[in-house]
CSV table of C-alpha atoms (C1' of nucleotides) in Angstrom, one decimal:
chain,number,residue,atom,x,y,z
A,1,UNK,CA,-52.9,-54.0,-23.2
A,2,UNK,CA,-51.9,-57.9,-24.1
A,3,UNK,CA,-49.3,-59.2,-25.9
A,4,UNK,CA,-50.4,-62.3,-28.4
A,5,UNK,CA,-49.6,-65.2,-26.8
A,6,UNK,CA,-46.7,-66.9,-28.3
A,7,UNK,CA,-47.7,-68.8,-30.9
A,8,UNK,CA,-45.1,-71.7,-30.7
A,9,UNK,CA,-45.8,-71.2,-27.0
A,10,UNK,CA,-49.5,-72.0,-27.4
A,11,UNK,CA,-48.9,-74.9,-29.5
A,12,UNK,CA,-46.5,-76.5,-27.2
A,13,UNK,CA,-49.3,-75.9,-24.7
A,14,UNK,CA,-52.2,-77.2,-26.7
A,15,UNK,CA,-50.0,-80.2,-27.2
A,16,UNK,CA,-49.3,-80.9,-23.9
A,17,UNK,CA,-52.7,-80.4,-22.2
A,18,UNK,CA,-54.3,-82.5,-25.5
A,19,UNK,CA,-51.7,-85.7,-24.4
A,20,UNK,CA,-52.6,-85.3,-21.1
A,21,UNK,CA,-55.7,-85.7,-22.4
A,22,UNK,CA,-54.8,-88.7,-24.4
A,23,UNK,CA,-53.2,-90.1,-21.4
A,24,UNK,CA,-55.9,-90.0,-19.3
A,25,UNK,CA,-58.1,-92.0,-21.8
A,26,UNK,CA,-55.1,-94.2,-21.6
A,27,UNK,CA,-55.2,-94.8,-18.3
A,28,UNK,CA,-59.1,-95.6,-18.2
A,29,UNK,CA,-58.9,-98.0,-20.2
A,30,UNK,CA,-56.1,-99.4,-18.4
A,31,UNK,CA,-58.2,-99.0,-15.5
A,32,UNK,CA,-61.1,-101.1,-17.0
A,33,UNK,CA,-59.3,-103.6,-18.0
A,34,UNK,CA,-57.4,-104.1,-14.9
A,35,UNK,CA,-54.3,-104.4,-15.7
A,36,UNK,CA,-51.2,-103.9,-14.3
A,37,UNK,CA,-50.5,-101.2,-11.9
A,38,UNK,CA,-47.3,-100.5,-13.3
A,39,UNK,CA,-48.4,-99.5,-16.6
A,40,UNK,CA,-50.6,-97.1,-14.5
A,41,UNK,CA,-48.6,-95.8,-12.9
A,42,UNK,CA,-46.3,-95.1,-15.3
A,43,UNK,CA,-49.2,-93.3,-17.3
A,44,UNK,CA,-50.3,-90.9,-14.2
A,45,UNK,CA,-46.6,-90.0,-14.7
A,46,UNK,CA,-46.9,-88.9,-18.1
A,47,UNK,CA,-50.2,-87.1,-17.2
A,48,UNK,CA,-48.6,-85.4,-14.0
A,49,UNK,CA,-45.7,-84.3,-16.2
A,50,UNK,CA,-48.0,-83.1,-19.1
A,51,UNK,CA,-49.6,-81.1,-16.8
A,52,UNK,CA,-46.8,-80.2,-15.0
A,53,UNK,CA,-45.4,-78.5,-18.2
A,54,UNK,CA,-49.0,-76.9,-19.3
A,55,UNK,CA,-49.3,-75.3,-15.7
A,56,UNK,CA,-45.6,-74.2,-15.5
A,57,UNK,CA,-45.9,-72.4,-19.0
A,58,UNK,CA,-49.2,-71.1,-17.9
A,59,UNK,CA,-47.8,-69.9,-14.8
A,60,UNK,CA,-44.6,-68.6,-16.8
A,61,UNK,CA,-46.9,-66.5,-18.5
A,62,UNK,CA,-49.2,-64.9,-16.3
A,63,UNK,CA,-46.4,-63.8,-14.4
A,64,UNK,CA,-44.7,-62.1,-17.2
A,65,UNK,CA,-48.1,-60.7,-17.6
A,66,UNK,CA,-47.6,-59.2,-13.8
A,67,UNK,CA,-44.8,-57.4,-14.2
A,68,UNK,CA,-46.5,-55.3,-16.7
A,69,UNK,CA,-49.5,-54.7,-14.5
A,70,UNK,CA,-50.7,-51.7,-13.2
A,71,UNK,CA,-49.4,-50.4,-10.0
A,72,UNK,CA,-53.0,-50.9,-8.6
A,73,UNK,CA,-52.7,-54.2,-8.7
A,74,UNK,CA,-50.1,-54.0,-5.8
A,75,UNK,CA,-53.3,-53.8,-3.5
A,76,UNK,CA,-54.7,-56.5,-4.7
A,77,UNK,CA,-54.4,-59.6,-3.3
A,78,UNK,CA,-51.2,-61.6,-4.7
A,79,UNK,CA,-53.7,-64.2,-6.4
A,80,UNK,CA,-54.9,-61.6,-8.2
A,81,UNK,CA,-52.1,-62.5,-11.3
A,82,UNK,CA,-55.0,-64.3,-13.1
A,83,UNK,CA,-56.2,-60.7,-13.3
A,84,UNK,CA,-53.3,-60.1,-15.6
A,85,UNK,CA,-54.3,-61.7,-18.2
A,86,UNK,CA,-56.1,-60.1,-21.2
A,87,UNK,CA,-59.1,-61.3,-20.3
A,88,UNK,CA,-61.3,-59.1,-20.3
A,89,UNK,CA,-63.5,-60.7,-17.5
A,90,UNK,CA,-60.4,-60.3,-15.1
A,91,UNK,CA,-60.2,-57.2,-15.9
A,92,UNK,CA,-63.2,-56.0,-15.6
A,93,UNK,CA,-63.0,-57.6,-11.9
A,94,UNK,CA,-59.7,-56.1,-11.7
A,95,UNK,CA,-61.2,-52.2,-12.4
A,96,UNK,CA,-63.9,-53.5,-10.5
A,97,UNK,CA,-61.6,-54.0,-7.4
A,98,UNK,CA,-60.1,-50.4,-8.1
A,99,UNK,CA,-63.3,-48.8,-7.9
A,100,UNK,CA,-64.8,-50.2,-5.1
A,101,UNK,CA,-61.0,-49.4,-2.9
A,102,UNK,CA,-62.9,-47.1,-1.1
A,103,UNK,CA,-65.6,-49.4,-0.2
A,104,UNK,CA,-65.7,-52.4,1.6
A,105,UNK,CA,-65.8,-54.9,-1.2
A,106,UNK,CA,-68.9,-56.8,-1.4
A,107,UNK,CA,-68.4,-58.9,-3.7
A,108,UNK,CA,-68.6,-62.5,-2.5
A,109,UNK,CA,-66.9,-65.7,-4.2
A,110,UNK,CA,-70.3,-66.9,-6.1
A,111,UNK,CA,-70.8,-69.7,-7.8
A,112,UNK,CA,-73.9,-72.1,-9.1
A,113,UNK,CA,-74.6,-76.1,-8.6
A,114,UNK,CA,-77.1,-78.2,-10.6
A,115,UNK,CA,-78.0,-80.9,-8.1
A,116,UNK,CA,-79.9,-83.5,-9.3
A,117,UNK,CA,-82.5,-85.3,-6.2
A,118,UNK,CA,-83.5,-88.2,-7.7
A,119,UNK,CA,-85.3,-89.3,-4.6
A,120,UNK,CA,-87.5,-86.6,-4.7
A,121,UNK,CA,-88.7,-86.7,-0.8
A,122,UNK,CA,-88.8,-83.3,-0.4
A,123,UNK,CA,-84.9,-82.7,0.7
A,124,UNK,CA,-84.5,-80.4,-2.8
A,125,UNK,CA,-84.2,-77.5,-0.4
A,126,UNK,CA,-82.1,-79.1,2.7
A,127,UNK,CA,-79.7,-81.1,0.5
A,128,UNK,CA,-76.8,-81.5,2.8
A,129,UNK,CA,-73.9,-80.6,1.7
A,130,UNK,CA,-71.6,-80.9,5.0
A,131,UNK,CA,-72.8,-77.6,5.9
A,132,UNK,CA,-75.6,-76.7,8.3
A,133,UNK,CA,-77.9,-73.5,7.0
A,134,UNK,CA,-80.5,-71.6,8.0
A,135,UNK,CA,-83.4,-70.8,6.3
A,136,UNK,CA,-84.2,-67.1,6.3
A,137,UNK,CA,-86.2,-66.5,3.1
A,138,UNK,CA,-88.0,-67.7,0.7
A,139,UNK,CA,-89.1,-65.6,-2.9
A,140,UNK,CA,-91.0,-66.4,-5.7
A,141,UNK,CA,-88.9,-65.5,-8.5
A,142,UNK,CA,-90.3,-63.3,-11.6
A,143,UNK,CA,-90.4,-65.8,-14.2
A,144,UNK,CA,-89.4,-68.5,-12.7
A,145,UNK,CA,-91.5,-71.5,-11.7
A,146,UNK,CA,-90.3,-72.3,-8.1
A,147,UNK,CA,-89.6,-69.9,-5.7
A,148,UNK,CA,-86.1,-69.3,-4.5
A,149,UNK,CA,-85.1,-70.1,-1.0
A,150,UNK,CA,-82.1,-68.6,0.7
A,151,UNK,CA,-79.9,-70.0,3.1
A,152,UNK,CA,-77.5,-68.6,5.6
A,153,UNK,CA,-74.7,-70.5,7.6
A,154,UNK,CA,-75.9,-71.7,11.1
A,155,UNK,CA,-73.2,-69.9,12.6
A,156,UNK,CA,-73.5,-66.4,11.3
A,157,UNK,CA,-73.9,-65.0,14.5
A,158,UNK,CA,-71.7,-67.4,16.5
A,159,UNK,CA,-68.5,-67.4,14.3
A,160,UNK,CA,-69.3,-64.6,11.9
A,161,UNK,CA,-69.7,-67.3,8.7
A,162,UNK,CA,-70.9,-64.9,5.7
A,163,UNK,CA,-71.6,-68.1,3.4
A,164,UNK,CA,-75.2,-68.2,2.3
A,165,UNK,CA,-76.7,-70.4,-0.5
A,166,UNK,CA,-79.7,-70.0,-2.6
A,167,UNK,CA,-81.7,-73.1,-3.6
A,168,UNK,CA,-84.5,-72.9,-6.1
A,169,UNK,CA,-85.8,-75.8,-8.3
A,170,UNK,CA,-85.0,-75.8,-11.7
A,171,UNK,CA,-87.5,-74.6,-14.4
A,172,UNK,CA,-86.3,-77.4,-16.8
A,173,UNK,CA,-86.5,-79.8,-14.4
A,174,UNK,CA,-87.7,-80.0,-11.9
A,175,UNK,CA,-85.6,-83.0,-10.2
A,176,UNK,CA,-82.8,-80.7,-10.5
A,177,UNK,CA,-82.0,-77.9,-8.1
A,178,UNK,CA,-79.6,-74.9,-8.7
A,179,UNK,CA,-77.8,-74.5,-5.9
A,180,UNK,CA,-76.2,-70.8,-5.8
A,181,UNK,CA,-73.3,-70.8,-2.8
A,182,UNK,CA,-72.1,-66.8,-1.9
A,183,UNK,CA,-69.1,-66.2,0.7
A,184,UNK,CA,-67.2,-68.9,1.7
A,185,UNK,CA,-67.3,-70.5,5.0
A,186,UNK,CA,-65.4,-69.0,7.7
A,187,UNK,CA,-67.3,-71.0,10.4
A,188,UNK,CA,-65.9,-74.6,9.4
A,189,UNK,CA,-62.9,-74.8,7.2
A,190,UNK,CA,-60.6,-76.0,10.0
A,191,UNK,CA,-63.0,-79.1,11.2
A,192,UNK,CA,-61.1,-82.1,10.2
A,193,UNK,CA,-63.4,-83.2,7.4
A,194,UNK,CA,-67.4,-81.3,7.4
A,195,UNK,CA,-68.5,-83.1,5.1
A,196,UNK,CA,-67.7,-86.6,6.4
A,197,UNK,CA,-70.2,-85.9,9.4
A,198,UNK,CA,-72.8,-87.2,7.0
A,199,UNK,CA,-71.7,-90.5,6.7
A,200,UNK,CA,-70.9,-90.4,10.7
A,201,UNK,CA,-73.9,-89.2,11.6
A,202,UNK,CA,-75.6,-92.3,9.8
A,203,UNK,CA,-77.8,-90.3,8.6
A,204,UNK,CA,-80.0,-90.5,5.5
A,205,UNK,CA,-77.4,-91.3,2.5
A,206,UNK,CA,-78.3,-90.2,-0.1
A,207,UNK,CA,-77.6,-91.9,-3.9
A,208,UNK,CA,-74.8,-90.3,-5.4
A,209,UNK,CA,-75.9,-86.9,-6.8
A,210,UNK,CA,-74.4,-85.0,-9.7
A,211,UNK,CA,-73.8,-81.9,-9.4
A,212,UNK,CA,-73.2,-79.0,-12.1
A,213,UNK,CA,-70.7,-76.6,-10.7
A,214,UNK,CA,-70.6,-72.7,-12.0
A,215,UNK,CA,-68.1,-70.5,-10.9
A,216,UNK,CA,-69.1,-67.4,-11.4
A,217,UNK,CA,-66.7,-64.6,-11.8
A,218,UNK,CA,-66.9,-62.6,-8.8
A,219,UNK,CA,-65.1,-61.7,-6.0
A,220,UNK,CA,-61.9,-61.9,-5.4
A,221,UNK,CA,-59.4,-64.4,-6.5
A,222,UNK,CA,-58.5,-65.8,-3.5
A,223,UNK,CA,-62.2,-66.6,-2.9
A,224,UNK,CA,-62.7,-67.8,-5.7
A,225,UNK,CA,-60.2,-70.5,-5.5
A,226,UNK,CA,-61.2,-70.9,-2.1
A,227,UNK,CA,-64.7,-71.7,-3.6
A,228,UNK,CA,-63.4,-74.2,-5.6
A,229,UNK,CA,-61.9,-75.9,-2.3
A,230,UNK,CA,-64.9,-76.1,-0.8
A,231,UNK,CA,-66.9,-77.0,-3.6
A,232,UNK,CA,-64.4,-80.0,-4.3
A,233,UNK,CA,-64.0,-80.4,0.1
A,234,UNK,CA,-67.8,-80.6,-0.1
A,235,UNK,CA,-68.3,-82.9,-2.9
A,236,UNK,CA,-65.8,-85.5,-2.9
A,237,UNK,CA,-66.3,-86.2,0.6
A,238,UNK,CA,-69.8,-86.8,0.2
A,239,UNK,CA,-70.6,-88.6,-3.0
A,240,UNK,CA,-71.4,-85.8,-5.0
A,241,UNK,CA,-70.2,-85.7,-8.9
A,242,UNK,CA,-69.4,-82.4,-9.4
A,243,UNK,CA,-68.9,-80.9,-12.6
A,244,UNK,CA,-67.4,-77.4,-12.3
A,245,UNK,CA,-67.4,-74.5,-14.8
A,246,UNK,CA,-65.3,-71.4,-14.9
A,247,UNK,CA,-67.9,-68.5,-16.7
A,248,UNK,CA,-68.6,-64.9,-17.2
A,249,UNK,CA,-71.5,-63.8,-15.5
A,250,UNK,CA,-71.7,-61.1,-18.3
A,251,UNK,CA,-71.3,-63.7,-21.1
A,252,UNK,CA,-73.1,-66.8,-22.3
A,253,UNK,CA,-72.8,-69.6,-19.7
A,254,UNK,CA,-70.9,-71.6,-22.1
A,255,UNK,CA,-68.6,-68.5,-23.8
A,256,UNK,CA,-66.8,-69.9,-27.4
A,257,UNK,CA,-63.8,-70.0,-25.5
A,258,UNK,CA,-61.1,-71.7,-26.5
A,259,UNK,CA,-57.7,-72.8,-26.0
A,260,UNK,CA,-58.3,-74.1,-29.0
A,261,UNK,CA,-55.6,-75.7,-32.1
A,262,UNK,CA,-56.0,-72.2,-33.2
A,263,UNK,CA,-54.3,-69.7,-31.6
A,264,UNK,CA,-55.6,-68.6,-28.7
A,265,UNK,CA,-55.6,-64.7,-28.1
A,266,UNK,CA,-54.3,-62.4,-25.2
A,267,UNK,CA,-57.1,-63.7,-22.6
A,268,UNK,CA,-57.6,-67.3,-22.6
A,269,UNK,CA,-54.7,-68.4,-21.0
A,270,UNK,CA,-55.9,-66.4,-18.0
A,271,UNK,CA,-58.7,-68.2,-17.5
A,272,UNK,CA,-56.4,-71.5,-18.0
A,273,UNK,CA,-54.0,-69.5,-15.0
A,274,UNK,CA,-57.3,-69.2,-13.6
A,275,UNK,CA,-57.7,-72.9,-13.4
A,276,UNK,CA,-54.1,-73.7,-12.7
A,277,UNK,CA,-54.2,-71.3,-9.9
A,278,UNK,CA,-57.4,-72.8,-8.5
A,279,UNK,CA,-56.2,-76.5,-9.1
A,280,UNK,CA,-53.0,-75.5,-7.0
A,281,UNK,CA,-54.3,-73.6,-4.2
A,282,UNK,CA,-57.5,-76.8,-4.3
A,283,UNK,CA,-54.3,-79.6,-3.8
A,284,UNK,CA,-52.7,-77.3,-1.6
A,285,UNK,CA,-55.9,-76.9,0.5
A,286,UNK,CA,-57.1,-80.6,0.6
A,287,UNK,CA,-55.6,-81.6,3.7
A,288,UNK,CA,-56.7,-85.1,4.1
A,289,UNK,CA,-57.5,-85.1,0.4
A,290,UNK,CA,-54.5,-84.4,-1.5
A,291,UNK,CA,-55.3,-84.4,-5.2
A,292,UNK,CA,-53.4,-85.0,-8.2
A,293,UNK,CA,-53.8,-82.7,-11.0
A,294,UNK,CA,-54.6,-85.7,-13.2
A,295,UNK,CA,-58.5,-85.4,-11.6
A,296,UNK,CA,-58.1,-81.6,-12.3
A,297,UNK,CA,-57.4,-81.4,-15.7
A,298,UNK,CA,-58.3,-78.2,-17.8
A,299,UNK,CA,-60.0,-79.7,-20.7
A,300,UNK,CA,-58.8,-79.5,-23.5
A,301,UNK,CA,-61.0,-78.9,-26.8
A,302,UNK,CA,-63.6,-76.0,-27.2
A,303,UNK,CA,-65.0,-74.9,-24.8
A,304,UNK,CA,-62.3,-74.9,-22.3
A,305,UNK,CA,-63.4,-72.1,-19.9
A,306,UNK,CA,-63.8,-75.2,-17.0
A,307,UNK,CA,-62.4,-78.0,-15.5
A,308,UNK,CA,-64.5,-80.9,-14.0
A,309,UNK,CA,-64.2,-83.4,-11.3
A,310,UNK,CA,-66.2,-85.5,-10.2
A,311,UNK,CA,-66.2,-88.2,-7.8
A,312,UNK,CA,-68.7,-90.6,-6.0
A,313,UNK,CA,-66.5,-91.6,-2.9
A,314,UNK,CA,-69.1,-92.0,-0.4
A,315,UNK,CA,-71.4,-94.3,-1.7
A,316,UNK,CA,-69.2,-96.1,-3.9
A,317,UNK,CA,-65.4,-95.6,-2.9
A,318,UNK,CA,-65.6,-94.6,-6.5
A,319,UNK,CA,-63.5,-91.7,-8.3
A,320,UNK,CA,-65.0,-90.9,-11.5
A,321,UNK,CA,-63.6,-88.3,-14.2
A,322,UNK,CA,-65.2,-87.0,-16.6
A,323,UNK,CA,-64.8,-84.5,-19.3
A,324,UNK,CA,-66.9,-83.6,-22.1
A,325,UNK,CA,-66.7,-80.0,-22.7
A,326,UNK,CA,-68.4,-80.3,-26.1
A,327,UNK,CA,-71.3,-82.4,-24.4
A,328,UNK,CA,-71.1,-79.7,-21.4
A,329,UNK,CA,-71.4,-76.7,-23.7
A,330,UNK,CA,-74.2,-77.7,-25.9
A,331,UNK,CA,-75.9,-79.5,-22.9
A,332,UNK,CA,-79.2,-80.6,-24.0
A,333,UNK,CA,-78.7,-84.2,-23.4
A,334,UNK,CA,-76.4,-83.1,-20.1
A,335,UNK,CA,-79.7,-84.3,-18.1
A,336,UNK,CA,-79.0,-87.7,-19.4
A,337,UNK,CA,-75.4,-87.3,-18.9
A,338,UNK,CA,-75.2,-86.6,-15.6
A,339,UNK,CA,-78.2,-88.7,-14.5
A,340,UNK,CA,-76.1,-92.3,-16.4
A,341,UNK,CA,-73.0,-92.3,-14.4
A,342,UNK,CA,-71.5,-94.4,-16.5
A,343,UNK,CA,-72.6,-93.2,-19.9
A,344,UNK,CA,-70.0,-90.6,-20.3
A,345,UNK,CA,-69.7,-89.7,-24.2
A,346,UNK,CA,-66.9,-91.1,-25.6
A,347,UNK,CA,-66.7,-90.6,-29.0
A,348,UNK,CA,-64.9,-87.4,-28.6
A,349,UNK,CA,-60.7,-87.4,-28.3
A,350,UNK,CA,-61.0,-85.6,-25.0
A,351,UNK,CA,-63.6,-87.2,-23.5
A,352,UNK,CA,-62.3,-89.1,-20.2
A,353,UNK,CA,-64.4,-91.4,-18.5
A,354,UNK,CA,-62.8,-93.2,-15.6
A,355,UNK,CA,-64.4,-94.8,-12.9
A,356,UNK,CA,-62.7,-97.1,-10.9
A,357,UNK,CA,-62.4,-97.7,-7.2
A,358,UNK,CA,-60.5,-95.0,-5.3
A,359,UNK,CA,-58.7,-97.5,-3.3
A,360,UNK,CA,-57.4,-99.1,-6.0
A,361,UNK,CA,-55.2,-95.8,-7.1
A,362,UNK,CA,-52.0,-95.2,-5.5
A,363,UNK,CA,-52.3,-91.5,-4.6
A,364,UNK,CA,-49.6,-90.4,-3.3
A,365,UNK,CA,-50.6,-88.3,-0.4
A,366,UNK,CA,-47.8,-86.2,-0.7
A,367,UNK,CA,-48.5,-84.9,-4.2
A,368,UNK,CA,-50.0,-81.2,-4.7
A,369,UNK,CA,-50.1,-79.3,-7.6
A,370,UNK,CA,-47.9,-76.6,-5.1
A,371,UNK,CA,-45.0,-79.0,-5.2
A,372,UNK,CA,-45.4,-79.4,-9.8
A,373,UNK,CA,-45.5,-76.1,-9.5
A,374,UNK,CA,-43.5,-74.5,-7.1
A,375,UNK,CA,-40.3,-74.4,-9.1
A,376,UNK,CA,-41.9,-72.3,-11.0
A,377,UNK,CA,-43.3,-70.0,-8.3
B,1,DA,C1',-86.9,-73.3,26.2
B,2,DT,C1',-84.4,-73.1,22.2
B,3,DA,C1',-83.8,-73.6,17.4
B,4,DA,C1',-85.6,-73.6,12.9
B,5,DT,C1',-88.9,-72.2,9.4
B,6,DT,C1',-92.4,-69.3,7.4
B,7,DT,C1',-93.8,-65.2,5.4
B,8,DG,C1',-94.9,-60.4,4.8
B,9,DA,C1',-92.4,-56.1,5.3
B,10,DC,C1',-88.6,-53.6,4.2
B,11,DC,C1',-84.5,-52.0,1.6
B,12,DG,C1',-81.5,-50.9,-2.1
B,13,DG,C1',-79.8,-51.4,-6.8
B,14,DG,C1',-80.9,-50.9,-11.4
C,1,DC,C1',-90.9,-48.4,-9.4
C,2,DC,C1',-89.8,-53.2,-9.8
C,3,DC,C1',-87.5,-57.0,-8.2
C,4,DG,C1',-84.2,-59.8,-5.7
C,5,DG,C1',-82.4,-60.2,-1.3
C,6,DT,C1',-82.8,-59.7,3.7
C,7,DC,C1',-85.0,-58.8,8.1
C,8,DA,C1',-87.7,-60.1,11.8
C,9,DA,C1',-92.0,-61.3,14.0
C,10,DA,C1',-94.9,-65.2,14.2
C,11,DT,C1',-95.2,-69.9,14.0
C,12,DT,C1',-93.7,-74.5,14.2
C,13,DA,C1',-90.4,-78.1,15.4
C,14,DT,C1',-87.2,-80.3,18.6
DNA sequence: ATAATTTGACCGGG
DNA sequence: CCCGGTCAAATTAT
């Protein structure tokens, strides 16, 4: 069903996405010491074209991959060329589609936050996130300590908005709440910036949560990319550091995935298409916010099945980035990550931990990943 | 008066 | 039949 990947192919790639890497510690330290802008710049270059090169091969290959799908993949949607790849999550979503042609497909774009409230005044359940929901619900959950509210957009009934959230504190702890978004939002995706209505409002401001992003694997593609738009349109405009993670739902949460130094079979580079697909249609999506890839990087040692940003704009004007799949994966002491900002690991040669004023980057506005990557589109 | 929440009933999938 | 998710009437808040 797949071809192995190239092997020079994947070590080109492996290279590439591990200087990136390199690069990006680079340029933090760069960052912390202040110094020149120039040399900064120069090494976002390197890490744009790095990534550039991963994407474009990853790209390359997944639509090689399409040629040699299955004429039902016609009627799917055109993102569905991550479901090329070997993986056998995508396909499984791809029979998945097939079989349920005949219904209406039901499966929504799903995926699962870990806020942290540290300011534990009873908001667990109402945390805004640029959103307004309804309350409709509430179940105690077999097994669980807390029961599980469940959320549904304001404007269901007005504009049709299918997005629904479930909140339920956590069983571990209890200052955390998992935040399970369904559907995206159909009601507000046009207002000029949702989330920003917070800091209008003058409202309550909260301290800079962190916030554990899942994607789950279901629904289509185009959702879920959409999902990670308005996970990423939620969060960044609101002082939330996100941390987001691509998993199976039929698989451990952290899978031994790997795009790892040794050779990485059939399916992986999916879920990497997976990421580069979401990372491009995220930039393209932005509007006001128009990312680089450099804050969307595919990590790059074991574990790689996710991407994180994060970002603590609101508070702070602060952009942080931080990767740590190792630490992610094995995350007993993620508590203590996420809760100490600044205490990213570092001792491992992927680990990025940048924080350093937004306004002191030169985006350039103009950047998307659509335009690394539409030559090769 | 209207909107939001609460909470037991109901429903459907497994 | 159990359980998670949703409905909807009653209640509470604005």
């Amino acid at each position: 069903m797949e071809k192995a990947v190239n092997p020079s192919e994947q070590k080109t790639l492996i290279i590439e996405l591990t200087q990136g890497q390199e690069m990006a510690n680079e340029l933090k330290k760069q960052l912390d010491s202040f110094t020149s802008s120039d040399t900064c710049e120069a090494l976002v270059q390197n890490i744009l074209s790095t990534y550039d090169k991963a994407l474009s091969m990853l790209t390359w290959r997944a639509e090689k991959g399409h040629e040699t799908l299955s004429p039902q993949s016609d009627s799917l949607a055109d993102n569905s060329i991550i479901s090329e790849g070997s993986n056998g999550l995508f396909i499984k979503d791809q029979l998945q589609c097939q079989k349920d042609v005949t219904k209406k497909r039901k499966t929504l774009p799903k995926w699962t936050e870990q806020v942290r409230v540290c300011y534990g005044n009873g908001h667990e359940g109402s945390l805004d996130d640029g959103y307004s929901w309804r309350k409709y619900g509430q179940k105690d959950i077999l097994g669980a300590n807390y029961p599980r509210a469940y959320y549904r957009c304001t404007h269901r009934n007005s504009r049709g908005c299918l997005a629904t959230k479930q909140v339920q504190k956590s069983d571990m702890d209890p200052s955390m709440v998992e935040i399970t978004y369904k559907g995206r939002h159909s009601c507000c995706n046009q207002a000029a910036n949702p989330p920003s209505k917070i800091i209008s409002d003058g409202k309550e401001m909260p301290k800079p949560k962190k916030a554990r992003l899942i994607l789950l694997e279901e629904g289509e593609e185009e959702n879920k990319q959409r999902t990670a738009q308005e996970m990423m349109q939620q969060h960044l405009g609101q002082g939330l550091k996100v941390e987001t993670e691509i998993l199976k739902t039929d698989e451990e949460i952290f899978p031994s995935f790997s795009l790892s130094y040794t050779g990485v079979d059939q399916s992986e580079n999916l879920e990497s298409q997976f990421l580069s697909d979401v990372m491009r249609e995220s930039a393209d999506a932005m509007g006001g916010y128009c990312y680089s890839p450099a804050f969307l990087s595919p990590a790059s040692s074991e574990s790689n099945n996710y991407f994180s940003i994060s970002s603590s704009c609101q508070m702070d004007n602060n952009f942080g980035y931080i990767t740590d799949p190792q630490t992610l994966s094995k995350s007993n002491d993620f508590t203590d990550m996420i809760s100490t900002p600044t205490s990213v690991i570092t001792d491992s040669p992927f680990c990025c931990d940048l924080d350093f004023p937004i306004d002191q980057v030169d985006f350039d506005p103009c950047f998307s990943l659509d335009d690394a990557l539409a030559y090769f589109s």
